[in-house]
Amino acid sequence: MSKKITIPSSLISIFLASLVAMGINQGGVSISGVSLIYFCCALIFAAQWLVFIPSYIFQTEHYFDLTGSLTYISVTLLAILFTIDITLRDILLALLVWIWAFRLGSFLFVRVKKAGSDGRFDLMKKDFWWFLMTWTIQGLWVFLTLAMALAAITSELKLPIDIFAIIGALIWIIGFSIEVIADKQKTDFKDNPANENSFITEGLWSWSRHPNYFGEMVLWIGISVIALPVLGGWQLVALISPIFIIFLLTRISGINLLEARGLKKWKDDPAYLDYLNRTSILIPIPPKKD
């Protein structure tokens, strides 16, 4: 990929993160006069770039997803440690982020180690600027998805656990459960040698072509519901968090790429075309009848 595309893309990612940070730091705590949100944002990008260096030198993508997950955990911990007035809502938000990040990070790390490589990176890891852009965009991903949780934890407005926290936690549990079950079902399917070069139509995958992505979107909506009551004014810019996740997974990287890859591989398979016709692309619902 051309430097004319990759460098501006990286700069735009940093610029967007900076704009959101300027908004959500309003009404938040500071360290020595500097917004804690700014520290968190800087740490997120610094972590990606730090691991990018050995990853490019040794031409490996094995630590890409793991780095992202560890960044979620460390930045949320930083926010908790440097926010003096911590409430149960803040602890709940941090715990939910940690559970999700630890589960997904370890799952993706084991998967890439088992597979030996991730086909998405075959070309980009050979190009310095393209690979760097990918790590920088991951920094944007981490910061924007964490925006609601970070804004709430660092907010000077503190409220006890309420109906928003309870409903949000229930939504998170539903989304997390769907994501975990879907990942487990697909892993078991792929581990069966009889299913080599086949597509999964079992379990949740019989009701949705991308149930794991649906679960991902739902759990972050749950986090946003928990965080919402303690945010106001420019802090509401953090609502970009669930919107960004939904847009990215449905329009940019997730579903679009996998749908194109599946169609390329099985376009001549009547069973696959029938699966596409009968099965919801995202929201799990019973398949269409013949």
mmCIF file of C-alpha atoms in Angstrom, residues 21-275:
data_model
loop_
_atom_site.group_PDB
_atom_site.id
_atom_site.type_symbol
_atom_site.label_atom_id
_atom_site.label_comp_id
_atom_site.label_asym_id
_atom_site.label_seq_id
_atom_site.Cartn_x
_atom_site.Cartn_y
_atom_site.Cartn_z
ATOM 1 C CA ALA A 21 -10.099 13.019 23.981
ATOM 2 C CA MET A 22 -10.626 16.800 24.015
ATOM 3 C CA GLY A 23 -14.346 16.254 24.339
ATOM 4 C CA ILE A 24 -14.511 13.540 26.967
ATOM 5 C CA ASN A 25 -11.871 15.089 29.210
ATOM 6 C CA GLN A 26 -14.341 17.877 30.112
ATOM 7 C CA GLY A 27 -15.492 17.307 33.688
ATOM 8 C CA GLY A 28 -12.853 14.638 34.224
ATOM 9 C CA VAL A 29 -10.007 14.275 36.715
ATOM 10 C CA SER A 30 -6.489 15.567 36.029
ATOM 11 C CA ILE A 31 -2.928 14.632 36.974
ATOM 12 C CA SER A 32 -0.721 17.659 37.689
ATOM 13 C CA GLY A 33 -3.100 19.789 35.667
ATOM 14 C CA VAL A 34 -3.187 17.429 32.669
ATOM 15 C CA SER A 35 -6.352 15.486 31.913
ATOM 16 C CA LEU A 36 -6.130 11.797 32.805
ATOM 17 C CA ILE A 37 -7.903 11.098 29.513
ATOM 18 C CA TYR A 38 -4.910 12.552 27.634
ATOM 19 C CA PHE A 39 -2.547 10.242 29.523
ATOM 20 C CA CYS A 40 -4.745 7.258 28.667
ATOM 21 C CA CYS A 41 -4.925 8.205 24.992
ATOM 22 C CA ALA A 42 -1.152 8.671 24.757
ATOM 23 C CA LEU A 43 -0.494 5.341 26.501
ATOM 24 C CA ILE A 44 -2.788 3.517 24.084
ATOM 25 C CA PHE A 45 -0.937 4.664 20.987
ATOM 26 C CA ALA A 46 2.506 4.344 22.611
ATOM 27 C CA ALA A 47 1.806 0.704 23.482
ATOM 28 C CA GLN A 48 0.878 -0.138 19.888
ATOM 29 C CA TRP A 49 3.962 1.555 18.445
ATOM 30 C CA LEU A 50 6.267 -0.035 21.017
ATOM 31 C CA VAL A 51 5.185 -3.578 20.112
ATOM 32 C CA PHE A 52 5.077 -2.707 16.409
ATOM 33 C CA ILE A 53 8.872 -2.302 16.328
ATOM 34 C CA PRO A 54 9.858 -5.925 17.169
ATOM 35 C CA SER A 55 6.796 -7.184 15.273
ATOM 36 C CA TYR A 56 8.041 -5.546 12.076
ATOM 37 C CA ILE A 57 11.654 -6.599 12.656
ATOM 38 C CA PHE A 58 10.691 -10.241 13.148
ATOM 39 C CA GLN A 59 7.824 -10.075 10.622
ATOM 40 C CA THR A 60 5.176 -11.410 12.978
ATOM 41 C CA GLU A 61 1.567 -10.543 13.701
ATOM 42 C CA HIS A 62 1.302 -12.966 16.632
ATOM 43 C CA TYR A 63 1.178 -10.204 19.246
ATOM 44 C CA PHE A 64 -1.148 -7.807 17.453
ATOM 45 C CA ASP A 65 -4.460 -8.814 19.037
ATOM 46 C CA LEU A 66 -2.835 -9.621 22.377
ATOM 47 C CA THR A 67 -1.300 -6.138 22.516
ATOM 48 C CA GLY A 68 -4.691 -4.572 21.900
ATOM 49 C CA SER A 69 -6.290 -6.591 24.692
ATOM 50 C CA LEU A 70 -3.504 -5.862 27.186
ATOM 51 C CA THR A 71 -3.828 -2.178 26.325
ATOM 52 C CA TYR A 72 -7.529 -2.244 27.256
ATOM 53 C CA ILE A 73 -6.626 -3.791 30.609
ATOM 54 C CA SER A 74 -3.685 -1.516 31.435
ATOM 55 C CA VAL A 75 -5.376 1.746 30.422
ATOM 56 C CA THR A 76 -8.532 0.945 32.373
ATOM 57 C CA LEU A 77 -6.342 0.068 35.380
ATOM 58 C CA LEU A 78 -4.537 3.405 34.990
ATOM 59 C CA ALA A 79 -7.868 5.233 35.028
ATOM 60 C CA ILE A 80 -8.940 3.387 38.181
ATOM 61 C CA LEU A 81 -5.646 3.964 40.012
ATOM 62 C CA PHE A 82 -5.495 7.703 39.327
ATOM 63 C CA THR A 83 -9.152 8.479 39.953
ATOM 64 C CA ILE A 84 -9.449 9.218 43.658
ATOM 65 C CA ASP A 85 -13.210 8.925 44.084
ATOM 66 C CA ILE A 86 -13.945 5.405 42.787
ATOM 67 C CA THR A 87 -17.509 4.091 42.901
ATOM 68 C CA LEU A 88 -19.073 0.673 42.346
ATOM 69 C CA ARG A 89 -20.074 1.852 38.868
ATOM 70 C CA ASP A 90 -16.415 2.511 38.030
ATOM 71 C CA ILE A 91 -15.350 -0.882 39.377
ATOM 72 C CA LEU A 92 -18.144 -2.588 37.432
ATOM 73 C CA LEU A 93 -17.060 -0.894 34.200
ATOM 74 C CA ALA A 94 -13.419 -1.843 34.749
ATOM 75 C CA LEU A 95 -14.243 -5.468 35.606
ATOM 76 C CA LEU A 96 -16.414 -5.918 32.522
ATOM 77 C CA VAL A 97 -13.695 -4.470 30.279
ATOM 78 C CA TRP A 98 -11.026 -6.671 31.910
ATOM 79 C CA ILE A 99 -13.087 -9.859 31.603
ATOM 80 C CA TRP A 100 -13.852 -9.172 27.938
ATOM 81 C CA ALA A 101 -10.280 -8.152 27.059
ATOM 82 C CA PHE A 102 -8.654 -11.090 28.837
ATOM 83 C CA ARG A 103 -11.014 -13.618 27.240
ATOM 84 C CA LEU A 104 -10.810 -12.231 23.710
ATOM 85 C CA GLY A 105 -7.087 -11.499 23.833
ATOM 86 C CA SER A 106 -6.155 -14.984 25.010
ATOM 87 C CA PHE A 107 -8.586 -16.554 22.525
ATOM 88 C CA LEU A 108 -7.134 -14.674 19.543
ATOM 89 C CA PHE A 109 -3.543 -15.223 20.683
ATOM 90 C CA VAL A 110 -4.026 -18.986 20.991
ATOM 91 C CA ARG A 111 -5.820 -19.063 17.638
ATOM 92 C CA VAL A 112 -3.035 -17.313 15.718
ATOM 93 C CA LYS A 113 -0.387 -19.416 17.459
ATOM 94 C CA LYS A 114 -2.243 -22.588 16.506
ATOM 95 C CA ALA A 115 -2.740 -21.460 12.913
ATOM 96 C CA GLY A 116 0.849 -20.197 12.636
ATOM 97 C CA SER A 117 -0.180 -16.943 10.979
ATOM 98 C CA ASP A 118 -3.076 -14.596 10.250
ATOM 99 C CA GLY A 119 -3.743 -14.291 6.524
ATOM 100 C CA ARG A 120 -4.854 -10.673 6.922
ATOM 101 C CA PHE A 121 -1.234 -9.677 7.601
ATOM 102 C CA ASP A 122 0.572 -11.637 4.877
ATOM 103 C CA LEU A 123 1.138 -8.570 2.705
ATOM 104 C CA MET A 124 0.892 -5.688 5.142
ATOM 105 C CA LYS A 125 3.544 -6.909 7.587
ATOM 106 C CA LYS A 126 6.142 -6.696 4.793
ATOM 107 C CA ASP A 127 5.396 -3.002 4.236
ATOM 108 C CA PHE A 128 6.671 -0.742 7.050
ATOM 109 C CA TRP A 129 4.136 2.059 6.600
ATOM 110 C CA TRP A 130 1.175 -0.254 5.961
ATOM 111 C CA PHE A 131 1.976 -2.352 9.016
ATOM 112 C CA LEU A 132 2.518 0.763 11.134
ATOM 113 C CA MET A 133 -0.829 2.151 9.951
ATOM 114 C CA THR A 134 -2.523 -1.059 11.085
ATOM 115 C CA TRP A 135 -1.074 -0.759 14.591
ATOM 116 C CA THR A 136 -2.002 2.928 14.711
ATOM 117 C CA ILE A 137 -5.583 2.187 13.681
ATOM 118 C CA GLN A 138 -5.691 -0.416 16.454
ATOM 119 C CA GLY A 139 -4.786 2.418 18.834
ATOM 120 C CA LEU A 140 -7.773 4.368 17.529
ATOM 121 C CA TRP A 141 -9.950 1.274 17.907
ATOM 122 C CA VAL A 142 -8.914 0.777 21.533
ATOM 123 C CA PHE A 143 -9.409 4.408 22.490
ATOM 124 C CA LEU A 144 -12.780 4.874 20.807
ATOM 125 C CA THR A 145 -14.231 1.616 22.105
ATOM 126 C CA LEU A 146 -13.037 2.490 25.610
ATOM 127 C CA ALA A 147 -14.313 6.079 25.384
ATOM 128 C CA MET A 148 -17.554 5.569 27.345
ATOM 129 C CA ALA A 149 -15.888 3.558 30.107
ATOM 130 C CA LEU A 150 -12.929 5.934 30.426
ATOM 131 C CA ALA A 151 -15.152 9.015 30.429
ATOM 132 C CA ALA A 152 -17.322 7.543 33.189
ATOM 133 C CA ILE A 153 -14.446 6.302 35.371
ATOM 134 C CA THR A 154 -12.592 9.625 35.193
ATOM 135 C CA SER A 155 -15.716 11.780 35.466
ATOM 136 C CA GLU A 156 -15.956 14.042 38.505
ATOM 137 C CA LEU A 157 -19.688 13.282 38.682
ATOM 138 C CA LYS A 158 -20.191 10.124 40.723
ATOM 139 C CA LEU A 159 -23.500 8.285 41.201
ATOM 140 C CA PRO A 160 -24.356 5.048 43.006
ATOM 141 C CA ILE A 161 -25.406 1.893 41.200
ATOM 142 C CA ASP A 162 -28.796 2.493 39.566
ATOM 143 C CA ILE A 163 -31.166 0.973 37.030
ATOM 144 C CA PHE A 164 -28.823 2.012 34.186
ATOM 145 C CA ALA A 165 -25.991 0.014 35.735
ATOM 146 C CA ILE A 166 -28.191 -3.036 36.246
ATOM 147 C CA ILE A 167 -29.706 -2.976 32.755
ATOM 148 C CA GLY A 168 -26.317 -2.246 31.180
ATOM 149 C CA ALA A 169 -24.719 -5.173 33.025
ATOM 150 C CA LEU A 170 -27.490 -7.510 31.842
ATOM 151 C CA ILE A 171 -27.014 -6.326 28.250
ATOM 152 C CA TRP A 172 -23.257 -6.892 28.598
ATOM 153 C CA ILE A 173 -23.825 -10.432 29.929
ATOM 154 C CA ILE A 174 -26.060 -11.259 26.967
ATOM 155 C CA GLY A 175 -23.562 -9.889 24.437
ATOM 156 C CA PHE A 176 -20.555 -11.500 26.113
ATOM 157 C CA SER A 177 -22.312 -14.866 26.316
ATOM 158 C CA ILE A 178 -23.250 -14.774 22.638
ATOM 159 C CA GLU A 179 -19.683 -13.887 21.627
ATOM 160 C CA VAL A 180 -18.102 -16.610 23.778
ATOM 161 C CA ILE A 181 -20.544 -19.313 22.662
ATOM 162 C CA ALA A 182 -20.183 -18.368 18.985
ATOM 163 C CA ASP A 183 -16.373 -18.413 19.193
ATOM 164 C CA LYS A 184 -16.410 -21.787 20.956
ATOM 165 C CA GLN A 185 -18.778 -23.311 18.409
ATOM 166 C CA LYS A 186 -16.674 -22.129 15.464
ATOM 167 C CA THR A 187 -13.421 -23.268 17.091
ATOM 168 C CA ASP A 188 -14.829 -26.745 17.733
ATOM 169 C CA PHE A 189 -16.117 -26.876 14.161
ATOM 170 C CA LYS A 190 -12.740 -25.959 12.679
ATOM 171 C CA ASP A 191 -10.866 -28.373 14.968
ATOM 172 C CA ASN A 192 -12.797 -31.261 13.413
ATOM 173 C CA PRO A 193 -10.762 -32.547 10.414
ATOM 174 C CA ALA A 194 -13.993 -33.616 8.719
ATOM 175 C CA ASN A 195 -14.978 -29.947 8.407
ATOM 176 C CA GLU A 196 -11.875 -28.833 6.521
ATOM 177 C CA ASN A 197 -12.789 -26.292 3.822
ATOM 178 C CA SER A 198 -16.404 -26.276 5.061
ATOM 179 C CA PHE A 199 -18.462 -23.430 6.507
ATOM 180 C CA ILE A 200 -20.243 -23.567 9.843
ATOM 181 C CA THR A 201 -24.051 -23.661 9.976
ATOM 182 C CA GLU A 202 -24.412 -25.070 13.488
ATOM 183 C CA GLY A 203 -25.554 -23.572 16.785
ATOM 184 C CA LEU A 204 -25.751 -19.785 16.819
ATOM 185 C CA TRP A 205 -24.300 -19.825 13.308
ATOM 186 C CA SER A 206 -27.545 -21.341 12.041
ATOM 187 C CA TRP A 207 -29.357 -18.180 13.180
ATOM 188 C CA SER A 208 -26.716 -15.606 12.242
ATOM 189 C CA ARG A 209 -23.771 -15.547 9.835
ATOM 190 C CA HIS A 210 -21.795 -13.412 12.301
ATOM 191 C CA PRO A 211 -23.117 -14.036 15.844
ATOM 192 C CA ASN A 212 -19.739 -13.259 17.435
ATOM 193 C CA TYR A 213 -19.804 -9.746 15.977
ATOM 194 C CA PHE A 214 -23.375 -9.284 17.167
ATOM 195 C CA GLY A 215 -22.304 -10.243 20.687
ATOM 196 C CA GLU A 216 -19.383 -7.802 20.480
ATOM 197 C CA MET A 217 -21.674 -4.916 19.559
ATOM 198 C CA VAL A 218 -24.206 -5.756 22.267
ATOM 199 C CA LEU A 219 -21.682 -5.977 25.101
ATOM 200 C CA TRP A 220 -20.243 -2.538 24.286
ATOM 201 C CA ILE A 221 -23.757 -1.112 24.181
ATOM 202 C CA GLY A 222 -24.129 -2.523 27.697
ATOM 203 C CA ILE A 223 -20.968 -0.700 28.825
ATOM 204 C CA SER A 224 -22.353 2.524 27.336
ATOM 205 C CA VAL A 225 -25.648 2.152 29.210
ATOM 206 C CA ILE A 226 -23.773 1.728 32.507
ATOM 207 C CA ALA A 227 -21.609 4.795 31.837
ATOM 208 C CA LEU A 228 -24.268 7.161 30.487
ATOM 209 C CA PRO A 229 -25.730 8.604 33.757
ATOM 210 C CA VAL A 230 -22.437 10.158 34.894
ATOM 211 C CA LEU A 231 -21.684 11.889 31.595
ATOM 212 C CA GLY A 232 -22.800 15.309 30.472
ATOM 213 C CA GLY A 233 -21.888 18.135 28.111
ATOM 214 C CA TRP A 234 -18.927 17.408 25.851
ATOM 215 C CA GLN A 235 -18.372 14.096 27.632
ATOM 216 C CA LEU A 236 -21.290 12.766 25.574
ATOM 217 C CA VAL A 237 -18.902 12.724 22.630
ATOM 218 C CA ALA A 238 -17.996 9.334 24.116
ATOM 219 C CA LEU A 239 -21.237 7.992 22.634
ATOM 220 C CA ILE A 240 -19.131 7.528 19.525
ATOM 221 C CA SER A 241 -17.929 4.322 21.216
ATOM 222 C CA PRO A 242 -20.833 1.940 20.362
ATOM 223 C CA ILE A 243 -21.498 3.789 17.088
ATOM 224 C CA PHE A 244 -17.873 3.317 16.021
ATOM 225 C CA ILE A 245 -17.910 -0.389 16.891
ATOM 226 C CA ILE A 246 -21.126 -1.035 14.968
ATOM 227 C CA PHE A 247 -19.947 0.972 11.955
ATOM 228 C CA LEU A 248 -16.519 -0.661 11.856
ATOM 229 C CA LEU A 249 -17.796 -4.223 12.183
ATOM 230 C CA THR A 250 -20.640 -3.811 9.719
ATOM 231 C CA ARG A 251 -19.164 -1.449 7.136
ATOM 232 C CA ILE A 252 -15.352 -1.510 7.273
ATOM 233 C CA SER A 253 -13.365 -4.466 8.571
ATOM 234 C CA GLY A 254 -15.567 -7.196 9.973
ATOM 235 C CA ILE A 255 -18.604 -8.449 8.138
ATOM 236 C CA ASN A 256 -17.759 -6.999 4.728
ATOM 237 C CA LEU A 257 -14.366 -8.698 4.580
ATOM 238 C CA LEU A 258 -15.625 -12.067 5.783
ATOM 239 C CA GLU A 259 -18.635 -12.026 3.470
ATOM 240 C CA ALA A 260 -16.396 -11.261 0.488
ATOM 241 C CA ARG A 261 -13.948 -13.982 1.506
ATOM 242 C CA GLY A 262 -16.728 -16.545 1.959
ATOM 243 C CA LEU A 263 -18.359 -15.724 -1.358
ATOM 244 C CA LYS A 264 -15.028 -15.981 -3.147
ATOM 245 C CA LYS A 265 -14.395 -19.411 -1.620
ATOM 246 C CA TRP A 266 -17.854 -20.985 -1.872
ATOM 247 C CA LYS A 267 -19.641 -19.011 -4.599
ATOM 248 C CA ASP A 268 -20.186 -22.185 -6.618
ATOM 249 C CA ASP A 269 -21.513 -24.181 -3.665
ATOM 250 C CA PRO A 270 -25.356 -24.322 -3.724
ATOM 251 C CA ALA A 271 -25.409 -25.157 0.005
ATOM 252 C CA TYR A 272 -23.492 -21.974 0.814
ATOM 253 C CA LEU A 273 -25.717 -19.828 -1.381
ATOM 254 C CA ASP A 274 -28.739 -21.375 0.329
ATOM 255 C CA TYR A 275 -27.179 -20.594 3.722
#
